[in-house]
XYZ file of C-alpha atoms in Angstrom:
525
model
C 27.073 -53.633 100.464
C 23.381 -54.649 98.612
C 22.634 -56.842 102.225
C 22.704 -53.385 103.325
C 20.702 -51.264 101.651
C 17.497 -53.820 101.907
C 18.541 -54.277 105.109
C 18.286 -49.877 105.476
C 14.979 -50.779 103.069
C 13.575 -53.046 104.811
C 13.743 -50.676 108.191
C 12.417 -48.186 106.947
C 9.271 -49.576 105.426
C 8.880 -51.733 108.443
C 8.470 -47.727 110.519
C 7.236 -45.800 107.816
C 4.088 -44.365 109.196
C 3.637 -46.213 112.999
C 4.283 -42.725 114.600
C 1.982 -39.239 114.028
C 3.835 -36.751 116.953
C 0.672 -34.553 118.204
C -2.270 -34.599 119.458
C -5.255 -36.255 117.861
C -8.377 -33.160 117.567
C -11.375 -35.688 119.888
C -14.001 -33.015 119.444
C -14.259 -29.694 121.909
C -14.753 -30.705 125.282
C -15.483 -27.532 127.722
C -17.957 -25.753 125.217
C -20.091 -23.241 126.489
C -23.145 -24.726 128.491
C -26.496 -24.298 126.322
C -29.258 -22.644 128.507
C -30.957 -25.123 130.725
C -34.558 -24.049 129.770
C -33.577 -25.616 126.017
C -34.774 -29.405 124.463
C -31.850 -31.351 124.545
C -33.146 -32.660 121.305
C -36.287 -32.222 119.436
C -35.724 -33.382 115.921
C -37.343 -30.505 114.208
C -34.875 -29.540 111.096
C -37.877 -30.178 108.570
C -38.772 -27.203 109.830
C -35.814 -25.560 109.308
C -34.955 -25.846 105.944
C -37.313 -24.053 104.358
C -38.978 -22.297 106.953
C -39.587 -19.076 104.202
C -41.928 -21.105 102.845
C -44.109 -19.719 106.367
C -44.361 -16.659 104.762
C -46.353 -18.056 102.288
C -45.325 -15.208 99.683
C -44.409 -16.531 95.951
C -42.655 -13.713 95.534
C -40.463 -14.360 97.681
C -39.895 -17.645 97.342
C -38.376 -16.297 94.097
C -36.170 -14.129 95.463
C -34.589 -16.898 97.042
C -34.501 -19.735 94.146
C -32.618 -16.735 91.975
C -30.042 -15.527 95.073
C -29.478 -19.111 95.503
C -28.610 -19.090 91.520
C -26.653 -15.728 91.033
C -25.197 -15.008 94.006
C -21.607 -13.782 93.800
C -19.926 -14.931 96.941
C -21.481 -17.842 97.347
C -20.248 -18.356 93.817
C -17.202 -17.653 95.190
C -17.604 -20.373 98.286
C -17.963 -22.924 95.326
C -14.888 -21.864 93.970
C -12.737 -21.908 97.779
C -14.168 -25.808 98.117
C -12.400 -26.774 94.340
C -9.491 -24.797 95.764
C -9.420 -26.699 98.529
C -9.693 -30.419 97.456
C -7.286 -29.497 94.514
C -5.289 -28.813 97.461
C -5.831 -32.216 100.321
C -5.239 -34.038 96.705
C -1.001 -32.362 96.764
C -1.132 -33.650 100.800
C -2.025 -36.688 99.953
C 0.293 -37.496 97.025
C 3.061 -36.821 99.637
C 3.078 -40.435 101.468
C 4.533 -41.364 98.436
C 7.893 -40.093 96.609
C 8.355 -36.761 96.301
C 10.768 -36.844 93.671
C 10.148 -38.753 90.415
C 12.238 -36.707 88.133
C 13.477 -38.204 84.357
C 16.146 -35.771 82.839
C 17.828 -35.384 79.828
C 20.916 -33.573 78.332
C 22.864 -33.776 74.448
C 25.794 -31.429 74.049
C 28.455 -30.909 71.853
C 31.386 -29.424 72.929
C 34.374 -27.536 70.526
C 38.008 -26.465 71.868
C 39.959 -25.618 68.845
C 40.376 -28.988 66.184
C 38.411 -31.266 68.921
C 34.911 -32.020 69.944
C 33.621 -33.905 72.657
C 29.951 -34.990 72.401
C 28.074 -36.291 75.636
C 24.433 -37.278 76.069
C 23.050 -37.845 79.164
C 19.658 -39.541 80.919
C 18.813 -39.954 84.019
C 15.930 -41.023 86.158
C 15.925 -39.592 89.832
C 13.968 -41.338 93.105
C 13.683 -39.196 96.228
C 11.106 -40.563 99.160
C 10.876 -38.782 102.437
C 9.684 -41.387 104.792
C 6.581 -39.658 107.357
C 8.318 -41.515 110.023
C 6.977 -38.991 112.632
C 3.098 -38.584 110.721
C 4.345 -34.713 109.465
C 2.104 -35.782 105.884
C -0.238 -37.710 107.968
C -0.952 -33.747 109.895
C -0.736 -32.473 107.457
C -3.251 -34.874 105.018
C -5.791 -34.284 107.807
C -5.340 -30.479 108.013
C -5.844 -30.313 104.695
C -9.532 -32.554 105.468
C -9.923 -29.788 107.533
C -9.764 -26.922 105.249
C -12.404 -29.184 102.691
C -14.623 -29.492 105.731
C -14.508 -25.872 106.607
C -14.399 -24.364 102.962
C -17.931 -26.667 103.144
C -18.892 -25.495 105.809
C -17.880 -21.589 104.587
C -20.447 -22.145 101.860
C -23.683 -22.557 103.913
C -22.939 -19.600 106.256
C -22.892 -17.968 103.528
C -25.817 -19.206 101.773
C -27.688 -19.325 105.553
C -26.953 -15.947 106.111
C -27.904 -14.810 101.737
C -31.419 -16.480 102.411
C -31.628 -13.742 105.521
C -30.706 -11.077 104.437
C -33.027 -11.696 101.026
C -35.863 -12.169 103.456
C -34.563 -9.194 105.422
C -34.555 -6.719 102.311
C -37.776 -7.966 100.978
C -39.504 -7.628 104.722
C -37.639 -3.925 104.547
C -39.136 -3.820 100.805
C -42.905 -4.088 101.785
C -42.380 -2.916 105.127
C -41.470 0.382 103.014
C -44.850 0.522 100.187
C -47.049 -0.308 103.935
C -45.821 3.123 104.907
C -46.028 4.594 101.796
C -49.729 3.480 102.118
C -50.644 5.186 105.257
C -48.332 8.287 105.025
C -50.308 8.814 101.396
C -53.743 7.871 102.681
C -52.874 10.271 105.847
C -52.075 13.271 103.372
C -54.902 12.859 101.584
C -57.002 12.751 105.022
C -54.624 16.547 105.772
C -55.302 17.505 102.928
C -58.809 17.446 103.298
C -58.971 18.482 107.107
C -57.066 21.849 105.798
C -59.843 22.665 103.623
C -62.456 21.904 105.936
C -59.884 24.508 108.230
C -59.946 26.937 105.409
C -63.500 26.828 105.051
C -63.793 27.275 108.995
C -61.486 29.979 108.589
C -62.597 31.935 106.220
C -66.464 31.721 107.534
C -64.878 33.756 110.794
C -64.963 30.235 112.817
C -61.661 29.451 113.751
C -58.294 31.942 113.659
C -56.049 32.227 111.058
C -53.189 29.741 113.152
C -55.571 27.018 113.494
C -55.501 27.267 109.715
C -51.450 27.536 109.000
C -51.430 24.315 111.991
C -53.118 22.589 109.561
C -51.284 23.212 106.749
C -47.627 22.821 108.524
C -49.087 19.178 109.580
C -49.776 18.177 105.625
C -46.711 19.475 104.757
C -44.973 17.773 107.162
C -45.978 14.499 106.125
C -45.285 15.228 103.153
C -41.460 15.742 104.081
C -41.576 12.280 105.453
C -42.671 10.136 102.268
C -39.002 11.154 100.425
C -37.386 9.035 103.131
C -39.421 6.581 103.134
C -39.437 5.669 98.750
C -35.585 5.944 99.867
C -35.794 2.829 101.904
C -38.204 1.152 99.411
C -34.835 2.091 96.696
C -32.398 0.608 99.175
C -34.053 -2.325 99.755
C -34.678 -2.605 96.231
C -31.008 -1.892 95.322
C -29.440 -4.343 97.926
C -32.105 -6.863 96.964
C -30.485 -6.478 93.199
C -26.777 -6.909 94.333
C -28.345 -9.984 96.520
C -28.589 -11.615 93.129
C -26.815 -10.531 91.165
C -28.549 -8.694 88.594
C -29.923 -5.224 88.174
C -32.279 -3.242 89.524
C -34.624 -3.228 86.537
C -34.526 -7.272 87.294
C -35.718 -7.229 90.065
C -38.759 -4.311 89.815
C -40.351 -6.783 87.979
C -39.972 -9.528 89.859
C -41.502 -7.316 92.255
C -43.871 -5.048 90.290
C -47.120 -7.881 91.482
C -46.669 -5.688 95.237
C -47.684 -2.407 94.005
C -50.459 -1.066 97.326
C -53.514 1.343 95.787
C -52.744 3.697 97.941
C -56.113 5.727 96.696
C -57.557 9.399 98.241
C -59.823 9.290 100.599
C -63.350 11.025 101.523
C -65.027 11.893 104.080
C -68.241 12.788 102.616
C -70.802 10.013 104.853
C -67.441 7.925 105.235
C -65.147 6.843 107.615
C -61.431 5.472 108.013
C -60.822 1.909 108.484
C -58.219 -0.561 109.371
C -57.265 -1.967 104.721
C -57.365 -5.613 105.316
C -55.062 -6.090 102.218
C -52.709 -4.458 104.497
C -53.396 -5.905 106.862
C -52.499 -10.277 105.532
C -49.644 -8.218 104.240
C -47.344 -10.354 106.328
C -48.048 -13.496 107.610
C -48.189 -12.723 111.861
C -47.700 -16.208 113.495
C -44.385 -16.990 111.170
C -42.837 -18.923 113.795
C -44.204 -22.929 114.006
C -45.006 -24.403 117.284
C -42.988 -27.145 116.685
C -39.836 -24.475 117.192
C -40.721 -23.597 120.222
C -43.227 -23.485 122.807
C -44.384 -20.682 125.429
C -41.808 -21.375 127.877
C -38.963 -20.751 124.812
C -37.906 -24.754 124.996
C -35.518 -23.870 121.975
C -34.197 -27.393 120.649
C -30.707 -27.351 121.839
C -29.615 -29.985 118.794
C -30.860 -27.255 116.027
C -27.922 -24.261 117.400
C -25.022 -27.856 116.494
C -26.140 -27.449 112.386
C -24.454 -23.692 112.236
C -22.684 -23.959 109.888
C -20.352 -21.276 111.500
C -19.808 -22.974 114.544
C -18.614 -25.947 111.836
C -16.081 -23.895 110.842
C -14.528 -22.820 114.456
C -14.861 -26.990 114.812
C -12.869 -26.995 111.310
C -10.499 -23.937 112.534
C -9.777 -25.823 116.116
C -8.986 -29.676 113.862
C -6.569 -27.389 111.640
C -4.463 -25.822 114.755
C -4.653 -28.755 116.669
C -2.745 -31.162 113.627
C -0.578 -28.090 112.959
C 1.090 -29.144 116.088
C 2.333 -32.257 115.212
C 3.309 -30.992 111.474
C 5.843 -28.594 113.597
C 6.528 -31.249 116.273
C 8.935 -33.335 113.334
C 10.560 -30.800 112.442
C 12.955 -31.606 116.303
C 13.323 -35.068 115.174
C 15.436 -36.678 112.072
C 13.901 -37.425 108.496
C 14.656 -40.488 107.082
C 14.833 -40.987 102.734
C 14.864 -43.216 100.483
C 17.180 -42.184 97.343
C 17.858 -43.896 94.082
C 19.344 -42.803 90.489
C 19.706 -44.920 87.461
C 22.229 -43.005 84.462
C 22.329 -43.327 81.378
C 26.298 -40.912 80.778
C 28.381 -41.776 77.458
C 30.352 -39.155 75.484
C 32.102 -38.867 71.463
C 35.814 -38.268 72.017
C 37.466 -38.668 68.270
C 34.763 -40.387 67.124
C 34.929 -43.190 69.931
C 31.978 -43.463 72.074
C 31.879 -44.950 75.327
C 30.006 -48.915 75.511
C 27.046 -48.533 76.514
C 27.806 -51.353 79.552
C 30.140 -49.233 81.082
C 27.490 -45.647 80.448
C 25.065 -46.979 82.876
C 25.360 -45.757 86.656
C 23.203 -47.081 89.319
C 22.404 -45.894 93.154
C 20.835 -46.770 95.886
C 20.577 -45.952 99.691
C 18.701 -44.131 102.302
C 19.211 -40.742 103.326
C 18.820 -38.965 106.553
C 18.879 -35.203 108.052
C 18.443 -33.532 111.508
C 17.936 -30.090 112.336
C 20.299 -30.336 115.848
C 20.754 -27.073 115.993
C 17.982 -24.622 115.518
C 19.037 -22.006 118.263
C 14.620 -22.793 120.060
C 14.146 -21.746 116.855
C 11.812 -24.693 116.264
C 10.126 -25.367 119.732
C 8.902 -22.117 119.669
C 7.213 -22.931 116.083
C 5.638 -25.478 118.405
C 5.003 -23.116 121.080
C 3.287 -20.307 118.028
C 1.495 -23.922 117.032
C 0.037 -24.721 120.463
C -0.708 -20.741 121.350
C -2.542 -20.918 117.791
C -4.845 -24.185 118.723
C -5.761 -22.568 122.434
C -6.595 -19.832 120.585
C -8.922 -21.474 118.489
C -10.589 -22.990 121.399
C -11.218 -20.292 122.745
C -12.711 -18.694 119.140
C -15.244 -21.589 119.505
C -16.282 -20.932 122.678
C -17.040 -17.465 121.724
C -19.289 -19.153 118.384
C -21.584 -20.696 120.994
C -21.376 -17.902 122.920
C -22.971 -15.590 120.092
C -25.197 -18.648 118.846
C -27.128 -18.573 121.709
C -27.207 -15.006 122.442
C -29.013 -14.756 118.716
C -31.434 -17.415 118.937
C -32.718 -15.269 122.453
C -32.386 -12.284 120.842
C -34.277 -13.060 118.366
C -36.588 -15.537 119.753
C -37.236 -12.541 122.862
C -37.111 -10.045 119.737
C -40.805 -12.006 117.507
C -42.451 -12.262 121.288
C -42.404 -8.886 122.237
C -42.313 -6.855 118.661
C -45.630 -9.551 118.858
C -46.829 -8.215 122.017
C -45.842 -4.719 121.019
C -48.034 -5.344 117.527
C -51.113 -6.560 119.394
C -51.239 -3.564 121.353
C -50.363 -1.338 118.566
C -53.218 -2.390 116.542
C -55.654 -1.588 119.675
C -54.347 1.859 119.948
C -54.692 1.972 116.064
C -58.135 0.763 115.523
C -59.589 2.996 119.003
C -57.375 6.123 116.800
C -59.138 5.486 114.100
C -62.496 6.189 115.691
C -61.366 9.209 118.015
C -60.545 10.840 114.374
C -63.604 9.456 112.714
C -65.721 11.129 114.969
C -63.508 14.275 115.939
C -64.188 15.069 111.937
C -67.901 14.277 111.600
C -68.084 16.806 115.591
C -65.419 19.217 114.446
C -68.190 19.561 110.982
C -71.036 19.802 112.978
C -69.021 22.524 115.373
C -69.170 20.095 118.261
C -65.554 19.770 118.592
C -62.089 22.475 118.221
C -59.457 22.253 116.016
C -57.574 20.853 118.779
C -59.221 17.891 118.573
C -59.558 17.084 115.544
C -55.994 18.395 114.834
C -54.907 16.089 117.789
C -56.304 13.263 116.971
C -55.038 13.487 113.214
C -51.781 13.808 114.186
C -51.939 10.709 116.453
C -53.291 8.803 113.538
C -49.965 9.469 111.747
C -47.690 8.186 114.237
C -49.199 5.725 114.790
C -49.655 3.802 111.471
C -46.251 4.528 110.878
C -45.425 2.719 114.007
C -48.181 -0.200 113.678
C -46.803 -0.220 109.553
C -42.993 -0.727 111.718
C -43.392 -2.922 113.722
C -45.233 -5.684 111.188
C -42.852 -5.190 109.005
C -39.809 -6.167 113.212
C -41.748 -8.620 113.776
C -41.613 -11.156 110.879
C -37.587 -9.889 110.198
C -36.883 -10.850 113.760
C -39.166 -14.119 113.004
C -35.708 -14.431 109.211
C -33.440 -13.519 112.716
C -34.041 -16.838 113.985
C -34.284 -18.802 111.834
C -30.803 -17.533 110.483
C -29.759 -17.921 114.569
C -31.138 -21.965 114.782
C -28.897 -22.521 111.272
C -32.011 -22.397 108.930
C -31.596 -22.616 104.565
C -28.563 -24.288 103.858
C -30.275 -27.699 103.355
C -31.611 -26.405 100.004
C -28.396 -27.163 98.672
C -28.037 -30.729 99.690
C -27.818 -32.471 96.642
C -26.508 -30.038 94.844
C -23.255 -28.837 92.600
C -21.156 -25.519 94.044
C -20.990 -24.329 91.059
C -22.887 -24.037 88.763
C -22.919 -25.308 84.137
C -21.787 -21.752 83.380
C -19.195 -21.624 85.301
C -18.046 -25.494 85.113
C -18.296 -24.888 80.920
C -16.219 -21.760 81.118
C -13.553 -23.766 83.668
C -13.400 -25.902 81.535
C -12.918 -24.477 78.100
C -9.744 -22.528 80.097
C -8.351 -26.719 78.745
C -7.203 -26.688 82.604
C -8.054 -30.957 83.446
C -10.167 -30.711 86.937
C -10.929 -34.248 86.784
C -14.077 -35.241 88.394
C -13.408 -32.008 90.713
C -16.037 -30.551 88.371
C -18.610 -33.827 88.292
C -18.732 -34.532 92.170
C -19.725 -31.502 93.856
C -22.623 -32.012 95.671
C -23.063 -29.865 99.215
C -22.782 -32.963 101.848
C -20.102 -32.220 104.643
C -17.852 -34.566 104.007
C -17.506 -36.640 106.811
C -15.917 -39.354 106.520
C -12.423 -36.827 105.471
C -12.513 -36.035 108.945
C -12.636 -39.587 110.415
C -16.923 -39.105 111.598
């Protein structure tokens, strides 16, 4: 009997871990092709790691730094990494004996005048051998989930930085539009007074005067809507930075634009040089792209969302093998050492007779499963196939985002150049018409036309400046830039770490070794 047990142990240990059912994930072979005009590789990752510095704006830098430290979605994503690592620890522990239980009991029973005392102590061990790779595939999937959690963290960070920049640009755009609107109100108030004087002198009709007032009130009605856009951008920043609007106001305090009234007595309206430098016109370095749109194709593979899609495919692939193991018998080793004794009438069973040992192999097999397991395998395989389609869609979406934002940046830049020319020409036309109207050389309709165009062109010009910068932000985001600032930093803040430690949960090394680097060693790269 002892020889049989030893032989069984040897056989099971020899074959343990020799087979892993299911496909081995070797990458995604049929990914969509990138545009042929893009370069294969240009190694411009440094241009993307802190792309917002091209705006040369210390306020933007401060906002992004604070958002990186305080954003709640990012903090939640950091905790998800801890969860994934803990789940991996559970998966890895399954390759060891799954049952290791120490139990004991002590009881007294009474029947009439007789009592029975009993005591027992036992140690049970059970180990399902990973003969078909069930636990190995589960570890493979858990490693991919850790990879996925890191990629998700970096995806949130990439989006967060872009959203902070976009809302900040919207805030500054609203400020610029408010400046132009208030300046145009001052202009139109002056024109209305000029028209009133002409009307009182009998030189123009009441219609001219009412048209001047209509234009003035129309421009004033636009102003609250722009103020609302400014407030909404500020409030969005407050949410992204997980702070109050009062704190955001302190950060944005230095961005006030002087919009004092304009006096036309001997003066002309010109472009405000301060506003001309409100945004950087050229915010896309030539190293990122050239006039022929040769995007560095390797940059696209750094996008966290593409890595998330790849990790999902890895998980789905591992699940196929894990499910396949249900078709085959599972082999186990079990063992028990027990001490059970009782006392009847004051006489305990001797220690030698109370000790019992049992050990041996076991197996179980789902022989009548009526196709249930095969259908589970089919479901797992279908999920893997769907994950490949999802990956391809993510790549195509990435290509679209890069192309949209790049062309958006280029074309809005062209619009901006022409819009500036139109604005300069309109300013000249207004200055001329204002002087000539005062001298009675042109009709009021000529002056009214230039004032109306000035209001529309200036507002459009301000919006185009903001849109150009936003398209630059979208291009940097589409290329997956920004998450690199997290490399080497902890996923969770010191404050969060202290709060978790105070709850008395033993996190071990997880709270000390959570730096934001892709755990490529976890997936065999």
